[in-house]
PDB file of C-alpha atoms in Angstrom:
ATOM      1  CA  MET A   1      44.037  22.230  33.613  1.00 81.00           C
ATOM      2  CA  LYS A   2      47.494  20.834  34.101  1.00 87.00           C
ATOM      3  CA  ILE A   3      48.945  18.841  31.178  1.00 88.00           C
ATOM      4  CA  VAL A   4      51.759  16.365  31.802  1.00 89.00           C
ATOM      5  CA  ASP A   5      53.719  14.101  29.453  1.00 87.00           C
ATOM      6  CA  GLU A   6      54.058  10.340  29.746  1.00 85.00           C
ATOM      7  CA  ASN A   7      56.778  10.764  32.391  1.00 85.00           C
ATOM      8  CA  GLY A   8      54.731  13.111  34.572  1.00 82.00           C
ATOM      9  CA  VAL A   9      56.640  16.276  33.602  1.00 86.00           C
ATOM     10  CA  GLU A  10      54.358  19.288  33.250  1.00 86.00           C
ATOM     11  CA  LEU A  11      54.190  20.724  29.717  1.00 86.00           C
ATOM     12  CA  THR A  12      54.538  24.477  29.430  1.00 86.00           C
ATOM     13  CA  GLY A  13      53.214  24.950  25.873  1.00 86.00           C
ATOM     14  CA  GLU A  14      50.335  23.506  23.921  1.00 88.00           C
ATOM     15  CA  PRO A  15      50.990  19.869  22.919  1.00 88.00           C
ATOM     16  CA  ASP A  16      51.010  18.911  19.217  1.00 88.00           C
ATOM     17  CA  LEU A  17      47.803  16.906  18.798  1.00 88.00           C
ATOM     18  CA  THR A  18      48.907  15.582  15.407  1.00 87.00           C
ATOM     19  CA  LEU A  19      51.702  13.626  17.128  1.00 88.00           C
ATOM     20  CA  GLY A  20      49.852  12.571  20.290  1.00 90.00           C
ATOM     21  CA  ARG A  21      46.566  12.666  22.190  1.00 90.00           C
ATOM     22  CA  LEU A  22      45.332  14.011  25.515  1.00 91.00           C
ATOM     23  CA  VAL A  23      43.879  11.548  27.992  1.00 92.00           C
ATOM     24  CA  ASP A  24      41.934  12.631  31.058  1.00 92.00           C
ATOM     25  CA  ASP A  25      43.620  11.407  34.213  1.00 91.00           C
ATOM     26  CA  VAL A  26      43.989  12.283  37.870  1.00 91.00           C
ATOM     27  CA  GLU A  27      47.016  13.101  39.947  1.00 90.00           C
ATOM     28  CA  ILE A  28      47.122  12.412  43.655  1.00 90.00           C
ATOM     29  CA  VAL A  29      48.710  15.211  45.656  1.00 90.00           C
ATOM     30  CA  HIS A  30      49.730  14.267  49.198  1.00 92.00           C
ATOM     31  CA  HIS A  31      49.409  16.878  51.941  1.00 92.00           C
ATOM     32  CA  ASP A  32      51.329  16.276  55.158  1.00 92.00           C
ATOM     33  CA  ALA A  33      49.665  16.485  58.532  1.00 92.00           C
ATOM     34  CA  ILE A  34      49.585  19.908  60.141  1.00 90.00           C
ATOM     35  CA  ALA A  35      50.466  20.020  63.802  1.00 89.00           C
ATOM     36  CA  GLY A  36      48.225  22.203  65.878  1.00 88.00           C
ATOM     37  CA  VAL A  37      49.730  25.372  67.322  1.00 90.00           C
ATOM     38  CA  GLN A  38      48.183  27.314  70.141  1.00 92.00           C
ATOM     39  CA  GLN A  39      47.782  30.986  69.685  1.00 92.00           C
ATOM     40  CA  VAL A  40      50.337  33.093  71.547  1.00 93.00           C
ATOM     41  CA  SER A  41      49.352  36.657  72.316  1.00 93.00           C
ATOM     42  CA  HIS A  42      49.830  39.479  74.785  1.00 93.00           C
ATOM     43  CA  TYR A  43      47.822  42.502  75.772  1.00 93.00           C
ATOM     44  CA  ILE A  44      48.812  46.133  75.508  1.00 93.00           C
ATOM     45  CA  PRO A  45      47.031  48.919  77.333  1.00 91.00           C
ATOM     46  CA  ILE A  46      45.159  51.325  75.105  1.00 90.00           C
ATOM     47  CA  GLU A  47      43.572  53.661  77.651  1.00 90.00           C
ATOM     48  CA  HIS A  48      43.474  54.012  81.439  1.00 88.00           C
ATOM     49  CA  LEU A  49      40.080  54.921  82.774  1.00 88.00           C
ATOM     50  CA  ALA A  50      39.337  57.091  85.825  1.00 88.00           C
ATOM     51  CA  ASN A  51      37.816  54.226  87.737  1.00 89.00           C
ATOM     52  CA  GLY A  52      41.173  52.449  87.631  1.00 87.00           C
ATOM     53  CA  SER A  53      40.344  49.988  84.873  1.00 90.00           C
ATOM     54  CA  THR A  54      42.270  49.803  81.632  1.00 90.00           C
ATOM     55  CA  ILE A  55      41.122  49.183  78.085  1.00 91.00           C
ATOM     56  CA  VAL A  56      43.477  46.718  76.490  1.00 93.00           C
ATOM     57  CA  GLU A  57      44.017  45.323  73.013  1.00 94.00           C
ATOM     58  CA  GLU A  58      45.112  41.780  72.328  1.00 93.00           C
ATOM     59  CA  VAL A  59      48.130  41.498  70.051  1.00 94.00           C
ATOM     60  CA  ILE A  60      48.615  38.065  68.448  1.00 93.00           C
ATOM     61  CA  ASP A  61      52.248  37.020  68.375  1.00 92.00           C
ATOM     62  CA  VAL A  62      51.732  33.561  66.886  1.00 91.00           C
ATOM     63  CA  PRO A  63      48.393  32.788  65.236  1.00 92.00           C
ATOM     64  CA  GLY A  64      46.754  29.525  66.271  1.00 91.00           C
ATOM     65  CA  VAL A  65      46.505  26.687  63.774  1.00 91.00           C
ATOM     66  CA  GLU A  66      44.010  23.863  63.979  1.00 91.00           C
ATOM     67  CA  PRO A  67      45.647  20.441  63.640  1.00 91.00           C
ATOM     68  CA  LYS A  68      44.839  18.539  60.439  1.00 92.00           C
ATOM     69  CA  PRO A  69      45.622  14.933  59.608  1.00 92.00           C
ATOM     70  CA  ALA A  70      47.557  14.074  56.451  1.00 92.00           C
ATOM     71  CA  TRP A  71      45.332  13.806  53.389  1.00 91.00           C
ATOM     72  CA  ASP A  72      45.467  13.097  49.673  1.00 93.00           C
ATOM     73  CA  GLU A  73      43.863  15.345  47.079  1.00 92.00           C
ATOM     74  CA  THR A  74      42.768  14.069  43.671  1.00 93.00           C
ATOM     75  CA  VAL A  75      43.470  16.703  41.021  1.00 92.00           C
ATOM     76  CA  PRO A  76      42.169  16.284  37.460  1.00 93.00           C
ATOM     77  CA  ILE A  77      44.907  16.503  34.799  1.00 92.00           C
ATOM     78  CA  GLN A  78      45.416  15.629  31.159  1.00 92.00           C
ATOM     79  CA  ARG A  79      48.183  13.286  30.148  1.00 92.00           C
ATOM     80  CA  TYR A  80      49.818  13.767  26.705  1.00 92.00           C
ATOM     81  CA  ILE A  81      50.528  10.387  25.133  1.00 92.00           C
ATOM     82  CA  LYS A  82      52.583  10.327  21.906  1.00 91.00           C
ATOM     83  CA  TYR A  83      51.348   8.163  19.060  1.00 91.00           C
ATOM     84  CA  THR A  84      53.413   5.153  18.061  1.00 91.00           C
ATOM     85  CA  GLN A  85      54.700   4.910  14.480  1.00 92.00           C
ATOM     86  CA  ASP A  86      52.028   2.282  13.770  1.00 93.00           C
ATOM     87  CA  GLU A  87      49.308   4.658  14.984  1.00 92.00           C
ATOM     88  CA  LEU A  88      50.712   7.487  12.838  1.00 91.00           C
ATOM     89  CA  ASP A  89      50.766   5.182   9.794  1.00 93.00           C
ATOM     90  CA  GLU A  90      47.170   4.129  10.490  1.00 93.00           C
ATOM     91  CA  GLN A  91      46.122   7.791  10.757  1.00 91.00           C
ATOM     92  CA  ALA A  92      47.772   8.500   7.396  1.00 92.00           C
ATOM     93  CA  ARG A  93      45.894   5.571   5.829  1.00 94.00           C
ATOM     94  CA  GLN A  94      42.657   6.753   7.435  1.00 93.00           C
ATOM     95  CA  GLN A  95      43.199  10.307   6.154  1.00 92.00           C
ATOM     96  CA  GLU A  96      43.846   9.006   2.635  1.00 92.00           C
ATOM     97  CA  HIS A  97      40.683   6.877   2.833  1.00 91.00           C
ATOM     98  CA  GLU A  98      38.605   9.851   4.045  1.00 90.00           C
ATOM     99  CA  THR A  99      39.965  11.993   1.207  1.00 89.00           C
ATOM    100  CA  LYS A 100      38.993   9.333  -1.330  1.00 85.00           C
ATOM    101  CA  MET A 101      35.566   8.948   0.277  1.00 83.00           C
ATOM    102  CA  ALA A 102      35.048  12.710   0.140  1.00 82.00           C
ATOM    103  CA  GLN A 103      35.768  12.568  -3.601  1.00 78.00           C
ATOM    104  CA  MET A 104      33.386   9.647  -4.109  1.00 79.00           C
ATOM    105  CA  PRO A 105      30.247  11.731  -4.783  1.00 73.00           C
ATOM    106  CA  GLU A 106      32.142  13.595  -7.518  1.00 80.00           C
ATOM    107  CA  THR A 107      33.410  10.315  -8.966  1.00 80.00           C
ATOM    108  CA  VAL A 108      29.930   8.762  -8.892  1.00 82.00           C
ATOM    109  CA  GLU A 109      28.486  11.824 -10.633  1.00 84.00           C
ATOM    110  CA  GLN A 110      31.209  11.670 -13.279  1.00 87.00           C
ATOM    111  CA  LEU A 111      30.476   7.990 -13.831  1.00 88.00           C
ATOM    112  CA  LYS A 112      26.745   8.701 -14.190  1.00 89.00           C
ATOM    113  CA  VAL A 113      27.442  11.433 -16.753  1.00 90.00           C
ATOM    114  CA  GLU A 114      29.827   9.164 -18.673  1.00 92.00           C
ATOM    115  CA  ASN A 115      27.304   6.308 -18.531  1.00 93.00           C
ATOM    116  CA  GLU A 116      24.561   8.543 -19.932  1.00 93.00           C
ATOM    117  CA  ALA A 117      26.905   9.754 -22.697  1.00 93.00           C
ATOM    118  CA  LEU A 118      27.733   6.129 -23.568  1.00 94.00           C
ATOM    119  CA  ARG A 119      24.030   5.239 -23.683  1.00 93.00           C
ATOM    120  CA  GLU A 120      23.309   8.136 -26.028  1.00 93.00           C
ATOM    121  CA  SER A 121      26.289   7.148 -28.189  1.00 93.00           C
ATOM    122  CA  PHE A 122      25.112   3.532 -28.235  1.00 93.00           C
ATOM    123  CA  THR A 123      21.590   4.591 -29.201  1.00 92.00           C
ATOM    124  CA  THR A 124      22.979   6.723 -32.022  1.00 92.00           C
ATOM    125  CA  MET A 125      25.196   3.866 -33.232  1.00 93.00           C
ATOM    126  CA  GLU A 126      22.306   1.406 -32.986  1.00 92.00           C
ATOM    127  CA  SER A 127      20.117   3.688 -35.067  1.00 91.00           C
ATOM    128  CA  ALA A 128      22.902   4.089 -37.647  1.00 91.00           C
ATOM    129  CA  GLN A 129      23.368   0.304 -37.753  1.00 93.00           C
ATOM    130  CA  THR A 130      19.640  -0.203 -38.338  1.00 92.00           C
ATOM    131  CA  ASP A 131      19.732   2.286 -41.204  1.00 91.00           C
ATOM    132  CA  THR A 132      22.807   0.531 -42.643  1.00 93.00           C
ATOM    133  CA  ASP A 133      21.109  -2.852 -42.360  1.00 92.00           C
ATOM    134  CA  SER A 134      18.037  -1.519 -44.164  1.00 92.00           C
ATOM    135  CA  LEU A 135      20.183  -0.107 -46.972  1.00 93.00           C
ATOM    136  CA  MET A 136      22.080  -3.400 -47.261  1.00 94.00           C
ATOM    137  CA  VAL A 137      18.845  -5.414 -47.532  1.00 93.00           C
ATOM    138  CA  ASP A 138      17.524  -3.028 -50.139  1.00 91.00           C
ATOM    139  CA  GLN A 139      20.818  -3.234 -52.087  1.00 91.00           C
ATOM    140  CA  GLU A 140      20.852  -7.043 -51.941  1.00 92.00           C
ATOM    141  CA  TYR A 141      17.243  -7.085 -53.138  1.00 89.00           C
ATOM    142  CA  ARG A 142      18.072  -4.825 -56.085  1.00 88.00           C
ATOM    143  CA  LEU A 143      21.126  -6.910 -57.021  1.00 90.00           C
ATOM    144  CA  THR A 144      19.063 -10.100 -56.900  1.00 90.00           C
ATOM    145  CA  LEU A 145      16.453  -8.539 -59.165  1.00 88.00           C
ATOM    146  CA  LEU A 146      19.184  -7.355 -61.533  1.00 87.00           C
ATOM    147  CA  GLU A 147      20.811 -10.797 -61.626  1.00 88.00           C
ATOM    148  CA  LEU A 148      17.453 -12.385 -62.422  1.00 87.00           C
ATOM    149  CA  GLY A 149      16.845  -9.778 -65.091  1.00 85.00           C
ATOM    150  CA  ILE A 150      13.703  -8.535 -63.444  1.00 85.00           C
ATOM    151  CA  THR A 151      12.990  -4.844 -63.385  1.00 78.00           C
ATOM    152  CA  PRO A 152      11.093  -3.365 -60.462  1.00 68.00           C
ATOM    153  CA  ASP A 153       8.113  -2.729 -62.770  1.00 71.00           C
ATOM    154  CA  GLU A 154       7.880  -6.422 -63.872  1.00 64.00           C
ATOM    155  CA  LYS A 155       7.899  -8.019 -60.472  1.00 55.00           C
ATOM    156  CA  GLU A 156       4.231  -7.421 -59.912  1.00 53.00           C
TER     157      GLU A 156
END
């Protein structure tokens, strides 16, 4: 299929699709009318027969042409339209967005792993805090008993 640029000049090589796009289009080709021409021919003898007749062959000097009116033909083409700077900038932004979106599943998985690690760490710290609280209560209880002069055996 014929590829033309924005000015209608036919492109010889493949267009760079990163800098422009191809748009389906049509080109109207005008054909002029064809005047009819009658065939012009002459005959040449090939063989003379005994009965006086002759076998002849027709030789065409000018072939006949049927007249045709003028007509327009619609030919499918592709038109190469260059992107504007704004379109190129938008494509760059879109590409960056797609790259980030492609990395999203990895990022989400990393966040899930980190979240689970934080939960385990929190559970461990919570358990340690509970143990520390229990030790502190026990220590305070023992100090209170000591201050009151009560031994653990006398309290009952």
